[in-house]
Amino acid sequence: IILFDYRGQGLNENELEFSPTKFLFNVNCSKSGLGATEDKDVIAVIETMKNIKKYKQIDGIGLCYSALIFVKAAAIKQKNHETLFDHLILDGCWISLENFTEKLAQDPKRICSPQYGGWKNNWFIKKVWFQKLILSLGQELFYTQFNQVSIMDYLPNIKNTAILYFYGKDDLVINRHEFEIMWNNTKTIEKTAII
């Protein structure tokens, strides 16, 4: 079992650098690729382990952001007619970072409670100008545009990896329509969904 802790994300006790995103979200934007580069780390680690251990089967289990990264890595390898994962299990897979942050702007409490949220009926948060302000502040904090990586650019390219989706009907971050878009763009020979 290999657990991925992506660069610039999570707690690093030796890191002295302070930034608002590190304080608020445990993300160091000067090190994190925010979906643009993490697939390279996943590919490098999986290929190294395949060579060292001679595994006959590799399965990937991705939750939320990791599901997006695993799909991207698998699709990139399949472009070269290589298989990175034999099976993928994707739980709460994001369509994109942009889509995720738009949902958070509509109800910021979803960051800690994705199934329930809780602030969407707040007068202030319901205002479109306030949601746009949150998005622009977020992009300033992360020094990026939130539209760089979308699962839709990669998912249709996966042909040889069986995919199992877990999707919650009441998930406020990935709604039913978005899940159906992902499902309909999954072109692999074997796919299953547990809803």
PDB file of C-alpha atoms in Angstrom:
ATOM      1  CA  ILE A   1       0.000   0.000   0.000  1.00  0.00           C
ATOM      2  CA  ILE A   2       1.343   3.400  -1.006  1.00  0.00           C
ATOM      3  CA  LEU A   3      -0.283   6.534   0.403  1.00  0.00           C
ATOM      4  CA  PHE A   4       0.267   9.724  -1.593  1.00  0.00           C
ATOM      5  CA  ASP A   5       0.959  12.977   0.212  1.00  0.00           C
ATOM      6  CA  TYR A   6       1.229  15.465  -2.630  1.00  0.00           C
ATOM      7  CA  ARG A   7       3.929  18.117  -2.654  1.00  0.00           C
ATOM      8  CA  GLY A   8       2.969  21.283  -0.840  1.00  0.00           C
ATOM      9  CA  GLN A   9      -0.143  19.746   0.704  1.00  0.00           C
ATOM     10  CA  GLY A  10      -0.637  18.657   4.263  1.00  0.00           C
ATOM     11  CA  LEU A  11       1.466  19.229   7.320  1.00  0.00           C
ATOM     12  CA  ASN A  12       5.241  19.579   7.077  1.00  0.00           C
ATOM     13  CA  GLU A  13       6.567  20.440  10.502  1.00  0.00           C
ATOM     14  CA  ASN A  14       9.986  21.452   9.137  1.00  0.00           C
ATOM     15  CA  GLU A  15       8.514  24.105   6.890  1.00  0.00           C
ATOM     16  CA  LEU A  16       8.925  27.649   8.163  1.00  0.00           C
ATOM     17  CA  GLU A  17       7.326  29.424   5.218  1.00  0.00           C
ATOM     18  CA  PHE A  18       4.047  31.196   6.049  1.00  0.00           C
ATOM     19  CA  SER A  19       1.316  31.848   3.520  1.00  0.00           C
ATOM     20  CA  PRO A  20      -2.440  32.411   3.822  1.00  0.00           C
ATOM     21  CA  THR A  21      -3.178  29.184   1.914  1.00  0.00           C
ATOM     22  CA  LYS A  22      -0.830  27.199   4.168  1.00  0.00           C
ATOM     23  CA  PHE A  23      -2.595  28.620   7.216  1.00  0.00           C
ATOM     24  CA  LEU A  24      -6.169  28.195   5.882  1.00  0.00           C
ATOM     25  CA  PHE A  25      -6.001  25.037   3.739  1.00  0.00           C
ATOM     26  CA  ASN A  26      -2.652  23.366   4.501  1.00  0.00           C
ATOM     27  CA  VAL A  27      -1.544  24.011   0.892  1.00  0.00           C
ATOM     28  CA  ASN A  28       1.783  25.626   0.043  1.00  0.00           C
ATOM     29  CA  CYS A  29       1.174  27.068  -3.409  1.00  0.00           C
ATOM     30  CA  SER A  30       4.867  27.562  -4.127  1.00  0.00           C
ATOM     31  CA  LYS A  31       5.267  23.754  -4.015  1.00  0.00           C
ATOM     32  CA  SER A  32       1.844  22.362  -4.949  1.00  0.00           C
ATOM     33  CA  GLY A  33       0.904  21.868  -8.581  1.00  0.00           C
ATOM     34  CA  LEU A  34      -2.843  22.148  -7.836  1.00  0.00           C
ATOM     35  CA  GLY A  35      -3.475  19.283 -10.254  1.00  0.00           C
ATOM     36  CA  ALA A  36      -1.049  20.421 -12.960  1.00  0.00           C
ATOM     37  CA  THR A  37       1.955  18.282 -11.955  1.00  0.00           C
ATOM     38  CA  GLU A  38       0.948  15.700  -9.341  1.00  0.00           C
ATOM     39  CA  ASP A  39       0.286  13.088 -12.035  1.00  0.00           C
ATOM     40  CA  LYS A  40       4.045  13.004 -12.750  1.00  0.00           C
ATOM     41  CA  ASP A  41       4.731  12.053  -9.119  1.00  0.00           C
ATOM     42  CA  VAL A  42       2.051   9.336  -9.206  1.00  0.00           C
ATOM     43  CA  ILE A  43       3.440   7.889 -12.457  1.00  0.00           C
ATOM     44  CA  ALA A  44       7.037   7.948 -11.158  1.00  0.00           C
ATOM     45  CA  VAL A  45       6.143   6.223  -7.881  1.00  0.00           C
ATOM     46  CA  ILE A  46       3.925   3.559  -9.475  1.00  0.00           C
ATOM     47  CA  GLU A  47       6.463   2.759 -12.198  1.00  0.00           C
ATOM     48  CA  THR A  48       9.293   2.531  -9.663  1.00  0.00           C
ATOM     49  CA  MET A  49       7.299   0.163  -7.470  1.00  0.00           C
ATOM     50  CA  LYS A  50       6.357  -1.966 -10.502  1.00  0.00           C
ATOM     51  CA  ASN A  51      10.046  -2.315 -11.363  1.00  0.00           C
ATOM     52  CA  ILE A  52      11.223  -3.007  -7.804  1.00  0.00           C
ATOM     53  CA  LYS A  53       8.457  -5.332  -6.638  1.00  0.00           C
ATOM     54  CA  LYS A  54       7.392  -6.850  -9.982  1.00  0.00           C
ATOM     55  CA  TYR A  55       3.728  -6.482  -9.045  1.00  0.00           C
ATOM     56  CA  LYS A  56       1.324  -8.168 -11.432  1.00  0.00           C
ATOM     57  CA  GLN A  57      -1.565  -5.856 -10.576  1.00  0.00           C
ATOM     58  CA  ILE A  58      -1.779  -2.229  -9.433  1.00  0.00           C
ATOM     59  CA  ASP A  59      -5.053  -0.727  -8.214  1.00  0.00           C
ATOM     60  CA  GLY A  60      -5.594   2.947  -7.453  1.00  0.00           C
ATOM     61  CA  ILE A  61      -8.058   4.263  -4.874  1.00  0.00           C
ATOM     62  CA  GLY A  62      -8.660   7.994  -5.250  1.00  0.00           C
ATOM     63  CA  LEU A  63     -10.794  10.202  -3.039  1.00  0.00           C
ATOM     64  CA  CYS A  64     -11.915  13.661  -4.280  1.00  0.00           C
ATOM     65  CA  TYR A  65      -8.794  15.456  -5.515  1.00  0.00           C
ATOM     66  CA  SER A  66      -6.735  12.233  -5.652  1.00  0.00           C
ATOM     67  CA  ALA A  67      -9.364  10.642  -7.897  1.00  0.00           C
ATOM     68  CA  LEU A  68      -8.865  13.486 -10.379  1.00  0.00           C
ATOM     69  CA  ILE A  69      -5.062  13.067 -10.222  1.00  0.00           C
ATOM     70  CA  PHE A  70      -5.232   9.281 -10.660  1.00  0.00           C
ATOM     71  CA  VAL A  71      -7.509   9.616 -13.711  1.00  0.00           C
ATOM     72  CA  LYS A  72      -5.124  12.138 -15.232  1.00  0.00           C
ATOM     73  CA  ALA A  73      -2.081   9.893 -14.598  1.00  0.00           C
ATOM     74  CA  ALA A  74      -3.837   6.797 -15.982  1.00  0.00           C
ATOM     75  CA  ALA A  75      -4.966   8.630 -19.128  1.00  0.00           C
ATOM     76  CA  ILE A  76      -1.490  10.043 -19.802  1.00  0.00           C
ATOM     77  CA  LYS A  77       0.021   6.546 -19.619  1.00  0.00           C
ATOM     78  CA  GLN A  78      -2.679   5.104 -21.885  1.00  0.00           C
ATOM     79  CA  LYS A  79      -1.847   7.697 -24.539  1.00  0.00           C
ATOM     80  CA  ASN A  80       1.518   5.907 -24.731  1.00  0.00           C
ATOM     81  CA  HIS A  81      -0.294   2.527 -24.901  1.00  0.00           C
ATOM     82  CA  GLU A  82       0.794   1.681 -21.345  1.00  0.00           C
ATOM     83  CA  THR A  83      -1.348   0.777 -18.343  1.00  0.00           C
ATOM     84  CA  LEU A  84      -0.636   2.473 -15.021  1.00  0.00           C
ATOM     85  CA  PHE A  85      -3.536   1.000 -13.017  1.00  0.00           C
ATOM     86  CA  ASP A  86      -5.385  -2.254 -13.607  1.00  0.00           C
ATOM     87  CA  HIS A  87      -8.370  -0.958 -11.620  1.00  0.00           C
ATOM     88  CA  LEU A  88      -9.378   2.481 -10.392  1.00  0.00           C
ATOM     89  CA  ILE A  89     -11.749   3.129  -7.498  1.00  0.00           C
ATOM     90  CA  LEU A  90     -12.924   6.742  -7.554  1.00  0.00           C
ATOM     91  CA  ASP A  91     -14.842   8.116  -4.573  1.00  0.00           C
ATOM     92  CA  GLY A  92     -16.306  11.615  -4.861  1.00  0.00           C
ATOM     93  CA  CYS A  93     -14.208  12.415  -7.928  1.00  0.00           C
ATOM     94  CA  TRP A  94     -13.997  16.119  -8.798  1.00  0.00           C
ATOM     95  CA  ILE A  95     -14.661  17.358 -12.307  1.00  0.00           C
ATOM     96  CA  SER A  96     -12.100  20.127 -11.838  1.00  0.00           C
ATOM     97  CA  LEU A  97     -10.560  22.391  -9.244  1.00  0.00           C
ATOM     98  CA  GLU A  98     -12.498  25.273 -10.786  1.00  0.00           C
ATOM     99  CA  ASN A  99     -15.797  23.417 -10.369  1.00  0.00           C
ATOM    100  CA  PHE A 100     -14.928  22.513  -6.767  1.00  0.00           C
ATOM    101  CA  THR A 101     -14.056  26.092  -5.830  1.00  0.00           C
ATOM    102  CA  GLU A 102     -17.261  27.407  -7.428  1.00  0.00           C
ATOM    103  CA  LYS A 103     -19.241  25.057  -5.166  1.00  0.00           C
ATOM    104  CA  LEU A 104     -17.276  26.310  -2.154  1.00  0.00           C
ATOM    105  CA  ALA A 105     -18.012  29.911  -3.127  1.00  0.00           C
ATOM    106  CA  GLN A 106     -21.746  29.085  -3.117  1.00  0.00           C
ATOM    107  CA  ASP A 107     -21.432  27.574   0.379  1.00  0.00           C
ATOM    108  CA  PRO A 108     -17.980  27.860   2.039  1.00  0.00           C
ATOM    109  CA  LYS A 109     -19.016  25.437   4.790  1.00  0.00           C
ATOM    110  CA  ARG A 110     -18.813  22.616   2.195  1.00  0.00           C
ATOM    111  CA  ILE A 111     -15.041  22.578   2.671  1.00  0.00           C
ATOM    112  CA  CYS A 112     -15.508  20.879   6.044  1.00  0.00           C
ATOM    113  CA  SER A 113     -18.964  19.377   5.401  1.00  0.00           C
ATOM    114  CA  PRO A 114     -19.334  18.400   1.690  1.00  0.00           C
ATOM    115  CA  GLN A 115     -22.542  16.426   2.225  1.00  0.00           C
ATOM    116  CA  TYR A 116     -24.356  19.087   4.240  1.00  0.00           C
ATOM    117  CA  GLY A 117     -22.780  22.506   3.810  1.00  0.00           C
ATOM    118  CA  GLY A 118     -24.779  24.912   5.878  1.00  0.00           C
ATOM    119  CA  TRP A 119     -24.207  28.498   4.814  1.00  0.00           C
ATOM    120  CA  LYS A 120     -25.820  28.637   1.347  1.00  0.00           C
ATOM    121  CA  ASN A 121     -28.943  30.370   2.690  1.00  0.00           C
ATOM    122  CA  ASN A 122     -26.934  33.126   4.325  1.00  0.00           C
ATOM    123  CA  TRP A 123     -28.019  36.440   2.749  1.00  0.00           C
ATOM    124  CA  PHE A 124     -24.429  37.504   2.108  1.00  0.00           C
ATOM    125  CA  ILE A 125     -23.288  34.235   0.546  1.00  0.00           C
ATOM    126  CA  LYS A 126     -26.334  34.044  -1.768  1.00  0.00           C
ATOM    127  CA  LYS A 127     -25.178  37.224  -3.513  1.00  0.00           C
ATOM    128  CA  VAL A 128     -23.397  36.560  -6.840  1.00  0.00           C
ATOM    129  CA  TRP A 129     -20.994  39.456  -6.267  1.00  0.00           C
ATOM    130  CA  PHE A 130     -19.922  37.861  -2.964  1.00  0.00           C
ATOM    131  CA  GLN A 131     -19.341  34.460  -4.629  1.00  0.00           C
ATOM    132  CA  LYS A 132     -17.253  36.133  -7.344  1.00  0.00           C
ATOM    133  CA  LEU A 133     -15.281  37.946  -4.652  1.00  0.00           C
ATOM    134  CA  ILE A 134     -14.557  34.640  -2.869  1.00  0.00           C
ATOM    135  CA  LEU A 135     -13.404  33.056  -6.152  1.00  0.00           C
ATOM    136  CA  SER A 136     -11.136  35.954  -7.061  1.00  0.00           C
ATOM    137  CA  LEU A 137      -9.667  36.054  -3.548  1.00  0.00           C
ATOM    138  CA  GLY A 138      -9.089  32.305  -3.755  1.00  0.00           C
ATOM    139  CA  GLN A 139      -7.290  32.686  -7.054  1.00  0.00           C
ATOM    140  CA  GLU A 140      -5.157  35.442  -5.562  1.00  0.00           C
ATOM    141  CA  LEU A 141      -4.332  33.268  -2.540  1.00  0.00           C
ATOM    142  CA  PHE A 142      -3.414  30.295  -4.726  1.00  0.00           C
ATOM    143  CA  TYR A 143      -1.669  32.437  -7.382  1.00  0.00           C
ATOM    144  CA  THR A 144      -3.523  30.613 -10.143  1.00  0.00           C
ATOM    145  CA  GLN A 145      -6.611  30.341 -12.268  1.00  0.00           C
ATOM    146  CA  PHE A 146      -8.880  27.487 -11.177  1.00  0.00           C
ATOM    147  CA  ASN A 147      -9.441  26.128 -14.671  1.00  0.00           C
ATOM    148  CA  GLN A 148      -6.224  24.298 -15.461  1.00  0.00           C
ATOM    149  CA  VAL A 149      -7.130  20.652 -14.972  1.00  0.00           C
ATOM    150  CA  SER A 150     -10.435  18.975 -15.799  1.00  0.00           C
ATOM    151  CA  ILE A 151     -11.210  15.280 -15.597  1.00  0.00           C
ATOM    152  CA  MET A 152     -13.098  15.641 -18.867  1.00  0.00           C
ATOM    153  CA  ASP A 153      -9.788  16.152 -20.693  1.00  0.00           C
ATOM    154  CA  TYR A 154      -8.573  12.748 -19.489  1.00  0.00           C
ATOM    155  CA  LEU A 155     -11.441  10.411 -18.611  1.00  0.00           C
ATOM    156  CA  PRO A 156     -12.484   9.570 -22.212  1.00  0.00           C
ATOM    157  CA  ASN A 157      -8.893   8.450 -22.957  1.00  0.00           C
ATOM    158  CA  ILE A 158      -8.941   5.614 -20.398  1.00  0.00           C
ATOM    159  CA  LYS A 159      -9.838   2.446 -22.293  1.00  0.00           C
ATOM    160  CA  ASN A 160      -8.158  -0.500 -20.535  1.00  0.00           C
ATOM    161  CA  THR A 161      -8.613   0.252 -16.830  1.00  0.00           C
ATOM    162  CA  ALA A 162     -11.713  -0.975 -15.012  1.00  0.00           C
ATOM    163  CA  ILE A 163     -13.304   1.867 -13.005  1.00  0.00           C
ATOM    164  CA  LEU A 164     -15.520   1.646  -9.919  1.00  0.00           C
ATOM    165  CA  TYR A 165     -17.239   4.881  -8.874  1.00  0.00           C
ATOM    166  CA  PHE A 166     -18.622   5.669  -5.459  1.00  0.00           C
ATOM    167  CA  TYR A 167     -21.093   8.535  -5.606  1.00  0.00           C
ATOM    168  CA  GLY A 168     -23.333   9.951  -2.885  1.00  0.00           C
ATOM    169  CA  LYS A 169     -26.788  11.042  -4.049  1.00  0.00           C
ATOM    170  CA  ASP A 170     -26.767  13.868  -1.521  1.00  0.00           C
ATOM    171  CA  ASP A 171     -23.237  15.081  -2.274  1.00  0.00           C
ATOM    172  CA  LEU A 172     -23.358  18.880  -2.557  1.00  0.00           C
ATOM    173  CA  VAL A 173     -19.896  19.130  -4.166  1.00  0.00           C
ATOM    174  CA  ILE A 174     -20.494  16.674  -7.042  1.00  0.00           C
ATOM    175  CA  ASN A 175     -24.144  16.791  -8.034  1.00  0.00           C
ATOM    176  CA  ARG A 176     -26.035  14.078  -9.909  1.00  0.00           C
ATOM    177  CA  HIS A 177     -25.791  15.852 -13.266  1.00  0.00           C
ATOM    178  CA  GLU A 178     -21.997  16.183 -12.944  1.00  0.00           C
ATOM    179  CA  PHE A 179     -21.653  12.539 -11.974  1.00  0.00           C
ATOM    180  CA  GLU A 180     -23.708  11.538 -15.014  1.00  0.00           C
ATOM    181  CA  ILE A 181     -21.392  13.622 -17.230  1.00  0.00           C
ATOM    182  CA  MET A 182     -18.397  11.720 -15.797  1.00  0.00           C
ATOM    183  CA  TRP A 183     -20.197   8.390 -16.157  1.00  0.00           C
ATOM    184  CA  ASN A 184     -21.184   9.060 -19.792  1.00  0.00           C
ATOM    185  CA  ASN A 185     -17.603  10.086 -20.634  1.00  0.00           C
ATOM    186  CA  THR A 186     -16.115   6.946 -19.091  1.00  0.00           C
ATOM    187  CA  LYS A 187     -15.213   4.925 -22.182  1.00  0.00           C
ATOM    188  CA  THR A 188     -13.353   2.086 -20.488  1.00  0.00           C
ATOM    189  CA  ILE A 189     -14.362  -1.505 -21.212  1.00  0.00           C
ATOM    190  CA  GLU A 190     -15.566  -2.072 -17.647  1.00  0.00           C
ATOM    191  CA  LYS A 191     -17.245   0.496 -15.387  1.00  0.00           C
ATOM    192  CA  THR A 192     -19.468   0.230 -12.324  1.00  0.00           C
ATOM    193  CA  ALA A 193     -21.082   2.768  -9.992  1.00  0.00           C
ATOM    194  CA  ILE A 194     -22.218   2.347  -6.402  1.00  0.00           C
ATOM    195  CA  ILE A 195     -24.648   5.148  -5.606  1.00  0.00           C
TER     196      ILE A 195
END
